[in-house]
PDB file of C-alpha atoms in Angstrom:
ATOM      1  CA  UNK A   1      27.185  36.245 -71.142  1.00 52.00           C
ATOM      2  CA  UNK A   2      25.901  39.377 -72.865  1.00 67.00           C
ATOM      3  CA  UNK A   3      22.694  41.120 -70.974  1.00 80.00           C
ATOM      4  CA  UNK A   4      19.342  42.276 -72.602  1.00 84.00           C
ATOM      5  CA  UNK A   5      20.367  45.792 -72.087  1.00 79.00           C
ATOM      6  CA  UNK A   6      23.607  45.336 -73.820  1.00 79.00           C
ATOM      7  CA  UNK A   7      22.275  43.144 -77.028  1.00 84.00           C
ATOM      8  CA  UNK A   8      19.742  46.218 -77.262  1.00 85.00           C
ATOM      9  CA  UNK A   9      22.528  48.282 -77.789  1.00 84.00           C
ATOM     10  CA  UNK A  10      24.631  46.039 -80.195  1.00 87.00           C
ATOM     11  CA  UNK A  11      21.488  45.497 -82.262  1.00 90.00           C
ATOM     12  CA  UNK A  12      21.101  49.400 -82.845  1.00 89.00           C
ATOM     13  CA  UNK A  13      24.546  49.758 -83.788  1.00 96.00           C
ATOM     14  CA  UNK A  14      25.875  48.531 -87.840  1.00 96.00           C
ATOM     15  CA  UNK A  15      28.106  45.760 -88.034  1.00 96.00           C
ATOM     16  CA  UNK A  16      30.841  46.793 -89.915  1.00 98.00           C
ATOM     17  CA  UNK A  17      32.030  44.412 -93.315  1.00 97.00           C
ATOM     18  CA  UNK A  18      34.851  46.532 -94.907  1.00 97.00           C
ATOM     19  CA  UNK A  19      38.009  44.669 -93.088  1.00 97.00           C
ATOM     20  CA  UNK A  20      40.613  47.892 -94.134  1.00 97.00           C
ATOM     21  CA  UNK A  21      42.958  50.104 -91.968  1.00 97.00           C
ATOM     22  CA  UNK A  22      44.218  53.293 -92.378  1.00 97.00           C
ATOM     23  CA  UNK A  23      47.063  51.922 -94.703  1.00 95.00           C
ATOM     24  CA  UNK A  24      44.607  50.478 -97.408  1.00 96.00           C
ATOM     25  CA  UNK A  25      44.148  53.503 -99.511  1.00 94.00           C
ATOM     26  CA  UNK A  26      40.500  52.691-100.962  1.00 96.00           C
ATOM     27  CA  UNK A  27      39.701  50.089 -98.647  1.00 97.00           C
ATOM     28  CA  UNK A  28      40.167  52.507 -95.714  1.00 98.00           C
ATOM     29  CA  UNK A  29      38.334  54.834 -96.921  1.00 97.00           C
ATOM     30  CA  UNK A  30      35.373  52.512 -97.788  1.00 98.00           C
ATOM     31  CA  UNK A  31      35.733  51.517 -93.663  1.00 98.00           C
ATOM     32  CA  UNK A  32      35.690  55.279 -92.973  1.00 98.00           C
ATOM     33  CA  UNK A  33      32.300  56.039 -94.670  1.00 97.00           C
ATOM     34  CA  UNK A  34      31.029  52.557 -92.889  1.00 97.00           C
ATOM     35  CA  UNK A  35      32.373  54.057 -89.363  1.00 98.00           C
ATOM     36  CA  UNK A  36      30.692  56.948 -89.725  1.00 97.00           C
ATOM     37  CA  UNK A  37      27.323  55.810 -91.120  1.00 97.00           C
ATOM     38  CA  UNK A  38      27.331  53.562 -88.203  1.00 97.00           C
ATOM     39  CA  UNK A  39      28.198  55.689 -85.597  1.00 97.00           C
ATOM     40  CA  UNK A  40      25.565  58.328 -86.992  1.00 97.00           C
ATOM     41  CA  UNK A  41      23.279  55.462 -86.704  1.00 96.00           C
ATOM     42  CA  UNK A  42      24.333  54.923 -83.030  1.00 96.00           C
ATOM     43  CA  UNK A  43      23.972  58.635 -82.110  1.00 96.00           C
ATOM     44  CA  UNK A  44      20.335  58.788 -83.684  1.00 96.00           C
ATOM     45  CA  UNK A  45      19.399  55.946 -81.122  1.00 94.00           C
ATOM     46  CA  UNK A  46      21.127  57.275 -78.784  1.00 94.00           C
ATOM     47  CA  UNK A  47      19.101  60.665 -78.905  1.00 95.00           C
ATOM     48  CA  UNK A  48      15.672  58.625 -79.700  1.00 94.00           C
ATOM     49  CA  UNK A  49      16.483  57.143 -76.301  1.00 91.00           C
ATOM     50  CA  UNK A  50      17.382  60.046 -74.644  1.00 94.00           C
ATOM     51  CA  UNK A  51      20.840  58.796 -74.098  1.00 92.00           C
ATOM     52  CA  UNK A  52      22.831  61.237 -75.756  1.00 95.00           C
ATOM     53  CA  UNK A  53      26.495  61.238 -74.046  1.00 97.00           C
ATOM     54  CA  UNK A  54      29.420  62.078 -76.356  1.00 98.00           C
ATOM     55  CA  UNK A  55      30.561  64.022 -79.547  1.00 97.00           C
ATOM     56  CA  UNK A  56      33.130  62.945 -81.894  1.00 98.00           C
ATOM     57  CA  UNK A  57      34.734  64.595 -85.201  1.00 97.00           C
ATOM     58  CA  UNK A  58      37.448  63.035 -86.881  1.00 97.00           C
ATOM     59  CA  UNK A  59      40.312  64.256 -88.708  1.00 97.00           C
ATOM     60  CA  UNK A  60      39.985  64.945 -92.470  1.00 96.00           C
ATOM     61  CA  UNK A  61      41.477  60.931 -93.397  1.00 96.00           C
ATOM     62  CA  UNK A  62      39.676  59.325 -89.972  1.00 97.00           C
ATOM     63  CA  UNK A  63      42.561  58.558 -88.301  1.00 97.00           C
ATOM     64  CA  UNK A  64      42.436  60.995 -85.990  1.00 98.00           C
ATOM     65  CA  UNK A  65      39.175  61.367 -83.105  1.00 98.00           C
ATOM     66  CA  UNK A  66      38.822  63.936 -80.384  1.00 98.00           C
ATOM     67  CA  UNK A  67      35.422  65.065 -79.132  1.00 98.00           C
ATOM     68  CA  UNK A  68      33.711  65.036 -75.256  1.00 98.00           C
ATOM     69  CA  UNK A  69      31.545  62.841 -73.692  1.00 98.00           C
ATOM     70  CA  UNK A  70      29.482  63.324 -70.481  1.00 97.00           C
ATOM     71  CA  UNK A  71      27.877  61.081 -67.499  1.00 97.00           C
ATOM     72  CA  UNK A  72      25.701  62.618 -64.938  1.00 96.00           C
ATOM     73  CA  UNK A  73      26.381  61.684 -61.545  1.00 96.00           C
ATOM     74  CA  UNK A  74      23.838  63.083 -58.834  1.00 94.00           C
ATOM     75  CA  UNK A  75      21.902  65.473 -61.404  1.00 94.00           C
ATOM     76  CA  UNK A  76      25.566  66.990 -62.247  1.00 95.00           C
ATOM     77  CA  UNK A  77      26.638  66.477 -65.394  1.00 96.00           C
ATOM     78  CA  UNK A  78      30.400  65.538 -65.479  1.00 96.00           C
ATOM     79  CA  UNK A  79      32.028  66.170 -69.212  1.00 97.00           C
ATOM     80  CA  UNK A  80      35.574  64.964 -70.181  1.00 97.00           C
ATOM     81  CA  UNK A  81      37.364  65.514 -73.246  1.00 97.00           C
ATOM     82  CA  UNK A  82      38.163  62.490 -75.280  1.00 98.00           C
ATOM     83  CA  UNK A  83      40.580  61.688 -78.009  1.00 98.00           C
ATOM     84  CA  UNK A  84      42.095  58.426 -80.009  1.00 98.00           C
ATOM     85  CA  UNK A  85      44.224  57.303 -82.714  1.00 98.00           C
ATOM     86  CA  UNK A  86      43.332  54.638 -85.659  1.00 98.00           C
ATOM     87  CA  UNK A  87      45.590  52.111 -85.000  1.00 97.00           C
ATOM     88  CA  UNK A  88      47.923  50.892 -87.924  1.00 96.00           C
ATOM     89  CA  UNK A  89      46.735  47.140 -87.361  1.00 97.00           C
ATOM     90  CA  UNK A  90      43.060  48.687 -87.240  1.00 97.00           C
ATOM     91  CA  UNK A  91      40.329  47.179 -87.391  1.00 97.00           C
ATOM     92  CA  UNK A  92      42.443  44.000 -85.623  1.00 97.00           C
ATOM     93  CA  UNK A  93      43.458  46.178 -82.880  1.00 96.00           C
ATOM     94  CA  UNK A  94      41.064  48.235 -81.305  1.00 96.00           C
ATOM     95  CA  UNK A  95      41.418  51.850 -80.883  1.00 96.00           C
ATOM     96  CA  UNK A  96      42.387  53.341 -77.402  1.00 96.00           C
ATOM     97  CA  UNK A  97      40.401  55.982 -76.205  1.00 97.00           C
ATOM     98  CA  UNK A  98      41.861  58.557 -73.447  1.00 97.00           C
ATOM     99  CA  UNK A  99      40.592  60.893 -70.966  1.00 97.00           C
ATOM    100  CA  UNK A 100      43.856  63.038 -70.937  1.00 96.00           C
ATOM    101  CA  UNK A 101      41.906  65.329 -67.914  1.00 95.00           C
ATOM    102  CA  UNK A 102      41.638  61.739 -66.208  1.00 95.00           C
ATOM    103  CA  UNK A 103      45.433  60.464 -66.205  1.00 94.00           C
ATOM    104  CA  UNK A 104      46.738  59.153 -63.453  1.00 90.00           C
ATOM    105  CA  UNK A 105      43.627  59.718 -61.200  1.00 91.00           C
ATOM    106  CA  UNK A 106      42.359  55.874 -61.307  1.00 88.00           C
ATOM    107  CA  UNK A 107      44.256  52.869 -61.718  1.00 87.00           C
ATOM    108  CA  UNK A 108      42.105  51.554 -64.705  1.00 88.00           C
ATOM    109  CA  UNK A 109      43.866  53.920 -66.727  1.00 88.00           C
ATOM    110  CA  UNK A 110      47.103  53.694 -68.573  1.00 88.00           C
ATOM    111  CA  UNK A 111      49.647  56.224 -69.167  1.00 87.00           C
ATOM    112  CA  UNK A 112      48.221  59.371 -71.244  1.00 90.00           C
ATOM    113  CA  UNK A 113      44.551  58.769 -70.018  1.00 93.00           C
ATOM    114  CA  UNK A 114      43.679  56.198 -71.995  1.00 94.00           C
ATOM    115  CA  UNK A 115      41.261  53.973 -70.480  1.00 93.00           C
ATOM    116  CA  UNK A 116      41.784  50.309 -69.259  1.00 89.00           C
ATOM    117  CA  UNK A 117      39.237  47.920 -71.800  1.00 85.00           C
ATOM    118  CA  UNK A 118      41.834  44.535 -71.681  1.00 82.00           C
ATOM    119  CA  UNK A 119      39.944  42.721 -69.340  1.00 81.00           C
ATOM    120  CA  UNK A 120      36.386  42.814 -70.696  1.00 81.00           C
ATOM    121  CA  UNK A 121      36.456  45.003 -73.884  1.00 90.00           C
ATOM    122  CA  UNK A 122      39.420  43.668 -76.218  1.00 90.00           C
ATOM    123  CA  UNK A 123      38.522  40.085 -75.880  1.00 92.00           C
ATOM    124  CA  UNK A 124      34.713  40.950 -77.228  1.00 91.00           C
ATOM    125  CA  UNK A 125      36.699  43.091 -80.128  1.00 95.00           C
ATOM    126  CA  UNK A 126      38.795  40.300 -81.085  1.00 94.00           C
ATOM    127  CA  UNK A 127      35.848  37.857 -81.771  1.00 94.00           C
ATOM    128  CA  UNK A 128      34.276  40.250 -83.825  1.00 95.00           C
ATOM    129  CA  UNK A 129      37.082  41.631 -86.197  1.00 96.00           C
ATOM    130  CA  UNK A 130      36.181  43.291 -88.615  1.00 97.00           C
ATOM    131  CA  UNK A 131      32.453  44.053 -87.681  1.00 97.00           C
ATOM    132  CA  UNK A 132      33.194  46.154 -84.741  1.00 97.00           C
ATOM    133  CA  UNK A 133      33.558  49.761 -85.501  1.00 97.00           C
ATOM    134  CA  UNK A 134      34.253  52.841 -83.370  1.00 98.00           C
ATOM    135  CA  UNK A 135      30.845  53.040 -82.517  1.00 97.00           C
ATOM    136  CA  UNK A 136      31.310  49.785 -80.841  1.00 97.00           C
ATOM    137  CA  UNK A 137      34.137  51.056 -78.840  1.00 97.00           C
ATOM    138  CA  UNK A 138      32.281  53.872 -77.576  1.00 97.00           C
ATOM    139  CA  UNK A 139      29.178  51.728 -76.588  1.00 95.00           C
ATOM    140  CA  UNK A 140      30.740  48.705 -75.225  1.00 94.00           C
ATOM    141  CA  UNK A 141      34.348  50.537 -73.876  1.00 94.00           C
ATOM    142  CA  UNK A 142      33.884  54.100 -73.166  1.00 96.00           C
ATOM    143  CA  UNK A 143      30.113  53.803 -71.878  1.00 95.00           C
ATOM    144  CA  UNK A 144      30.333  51.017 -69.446  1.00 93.00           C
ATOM    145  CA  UNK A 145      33.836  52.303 -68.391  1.00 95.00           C
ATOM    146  CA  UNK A 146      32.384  56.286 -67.839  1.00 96.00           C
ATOM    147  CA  UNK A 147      29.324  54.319 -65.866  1.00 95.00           C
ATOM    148  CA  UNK A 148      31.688  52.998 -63.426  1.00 94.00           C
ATOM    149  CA  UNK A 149      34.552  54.762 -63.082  1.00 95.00           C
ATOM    150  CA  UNK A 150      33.134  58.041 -62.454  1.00 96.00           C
ATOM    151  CA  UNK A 151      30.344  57.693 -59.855  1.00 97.00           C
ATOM    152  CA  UNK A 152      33.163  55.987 -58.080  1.00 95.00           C
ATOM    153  CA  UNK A 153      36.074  58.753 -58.785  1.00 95.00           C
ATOM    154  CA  UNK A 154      33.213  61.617 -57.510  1.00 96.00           C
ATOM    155  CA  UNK A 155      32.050  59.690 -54.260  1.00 96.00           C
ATOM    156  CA  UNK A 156      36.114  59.437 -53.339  1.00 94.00           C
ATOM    157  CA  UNK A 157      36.696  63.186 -54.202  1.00 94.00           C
ATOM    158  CA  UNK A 158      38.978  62.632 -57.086  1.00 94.00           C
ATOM    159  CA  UNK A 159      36.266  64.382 -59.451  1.00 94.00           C
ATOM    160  CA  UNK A 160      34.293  67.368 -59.039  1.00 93.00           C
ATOM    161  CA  UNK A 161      31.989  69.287 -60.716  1.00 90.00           C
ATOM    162  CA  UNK A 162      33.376  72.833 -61.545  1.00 81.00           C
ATOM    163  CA  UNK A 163      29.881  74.569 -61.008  1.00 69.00           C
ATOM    164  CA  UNK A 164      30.110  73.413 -56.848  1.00 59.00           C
ATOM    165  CA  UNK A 165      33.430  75.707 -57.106  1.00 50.00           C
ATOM    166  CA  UNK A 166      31.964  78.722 -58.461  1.00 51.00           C
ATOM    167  CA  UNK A 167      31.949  78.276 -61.711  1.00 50.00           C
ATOM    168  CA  UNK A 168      28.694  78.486 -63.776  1.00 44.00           C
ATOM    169  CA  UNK A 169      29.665  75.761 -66.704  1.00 46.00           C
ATOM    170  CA  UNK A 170      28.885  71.872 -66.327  1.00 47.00           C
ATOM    171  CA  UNK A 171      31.702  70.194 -66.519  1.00 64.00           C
ATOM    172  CA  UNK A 172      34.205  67.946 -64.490  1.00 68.00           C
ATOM    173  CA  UNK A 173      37.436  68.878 -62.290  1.00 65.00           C
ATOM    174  CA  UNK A 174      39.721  66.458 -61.044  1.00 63.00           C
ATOM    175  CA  UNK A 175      42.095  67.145 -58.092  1.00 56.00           C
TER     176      UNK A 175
END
């Protein structure tokens, strides 16, 4: 059962047709343009909508993403560092995004940071190989997973903002 909020979201966001990984020479390549017209697409709705929560650059052949994204919790805003590899088997395997600042400090994380999207996530990417994109991941795995993992890792402590420990920048601390 997908929400109105949610098919909103997927409706702003390309569909993806070029069914390439990174091993596929042109085909990859043809993906990599497609991932990153549709995630510029994503971002420009994003910022119409005054939801503008992460950054992403890619390595110089895609296969490589690092960036930051941000949730404000309480009128602090909360930024993380975030990073993933394209898998070989891409687009049938989705990509795993980490929170390296974040490892270890929740148990819907696995080793290295990356975040926990079996349950809900991977299922929804498997139906939709090869029209889900990273832009897709971000939406409907990092998003929904920053939404409720955080509030809850601030209210227990495990997260706090640096600027309530003297520090003047916005951004996150874990203990």
């Amino acid at each position: 059962m997908v929400d109105a909020a949610t098919k909103q979201t997927l409706a702003a966001i390309p569909l993806l047709r070029v069914n390439a990984g990174p091993r596929s020479g042109d085909g990859w390549r043809a993906r990599y343009k497609e991932e990153l017209l549709s995630l510029i697409q994503y971002v420009k709705t994003n910022k119409e909508n005054d939801n503008d929560w992460f950054k992403l650059e890619s390595s110089k052949d895609g296969t490589k993403w690092f960036g930051k994204c941000w949730i404000v919790v309480d009128l602090l805003k909360y930024e993380f560092d975030i990073e993933f590899d394209i898998p070989v088997t891409y687009p049938k395997t989705a990509p795993e995004i980490a929170i390296p600042s974040l490892d270890g400090k929740t148990a819907k994380m696995y080793r290295g940071g990356k975040i926990c999207l079996t349950d809900h996530f991977k299922p929804l990417w498997a139906r939709n190989v090869p029209h889900f994109g990273i832009a897709h991941a971000m939406a409907l795995g990092l998003g929904p997973w920053l939404a409720v993992e955080i509030p809850d890792m601030v209210r227990k402590g495990i997260v706090t903002h640096k600027e309530s420990q003297g520090e003047k920048k916005d951004d996150a601390t874990t203990e």
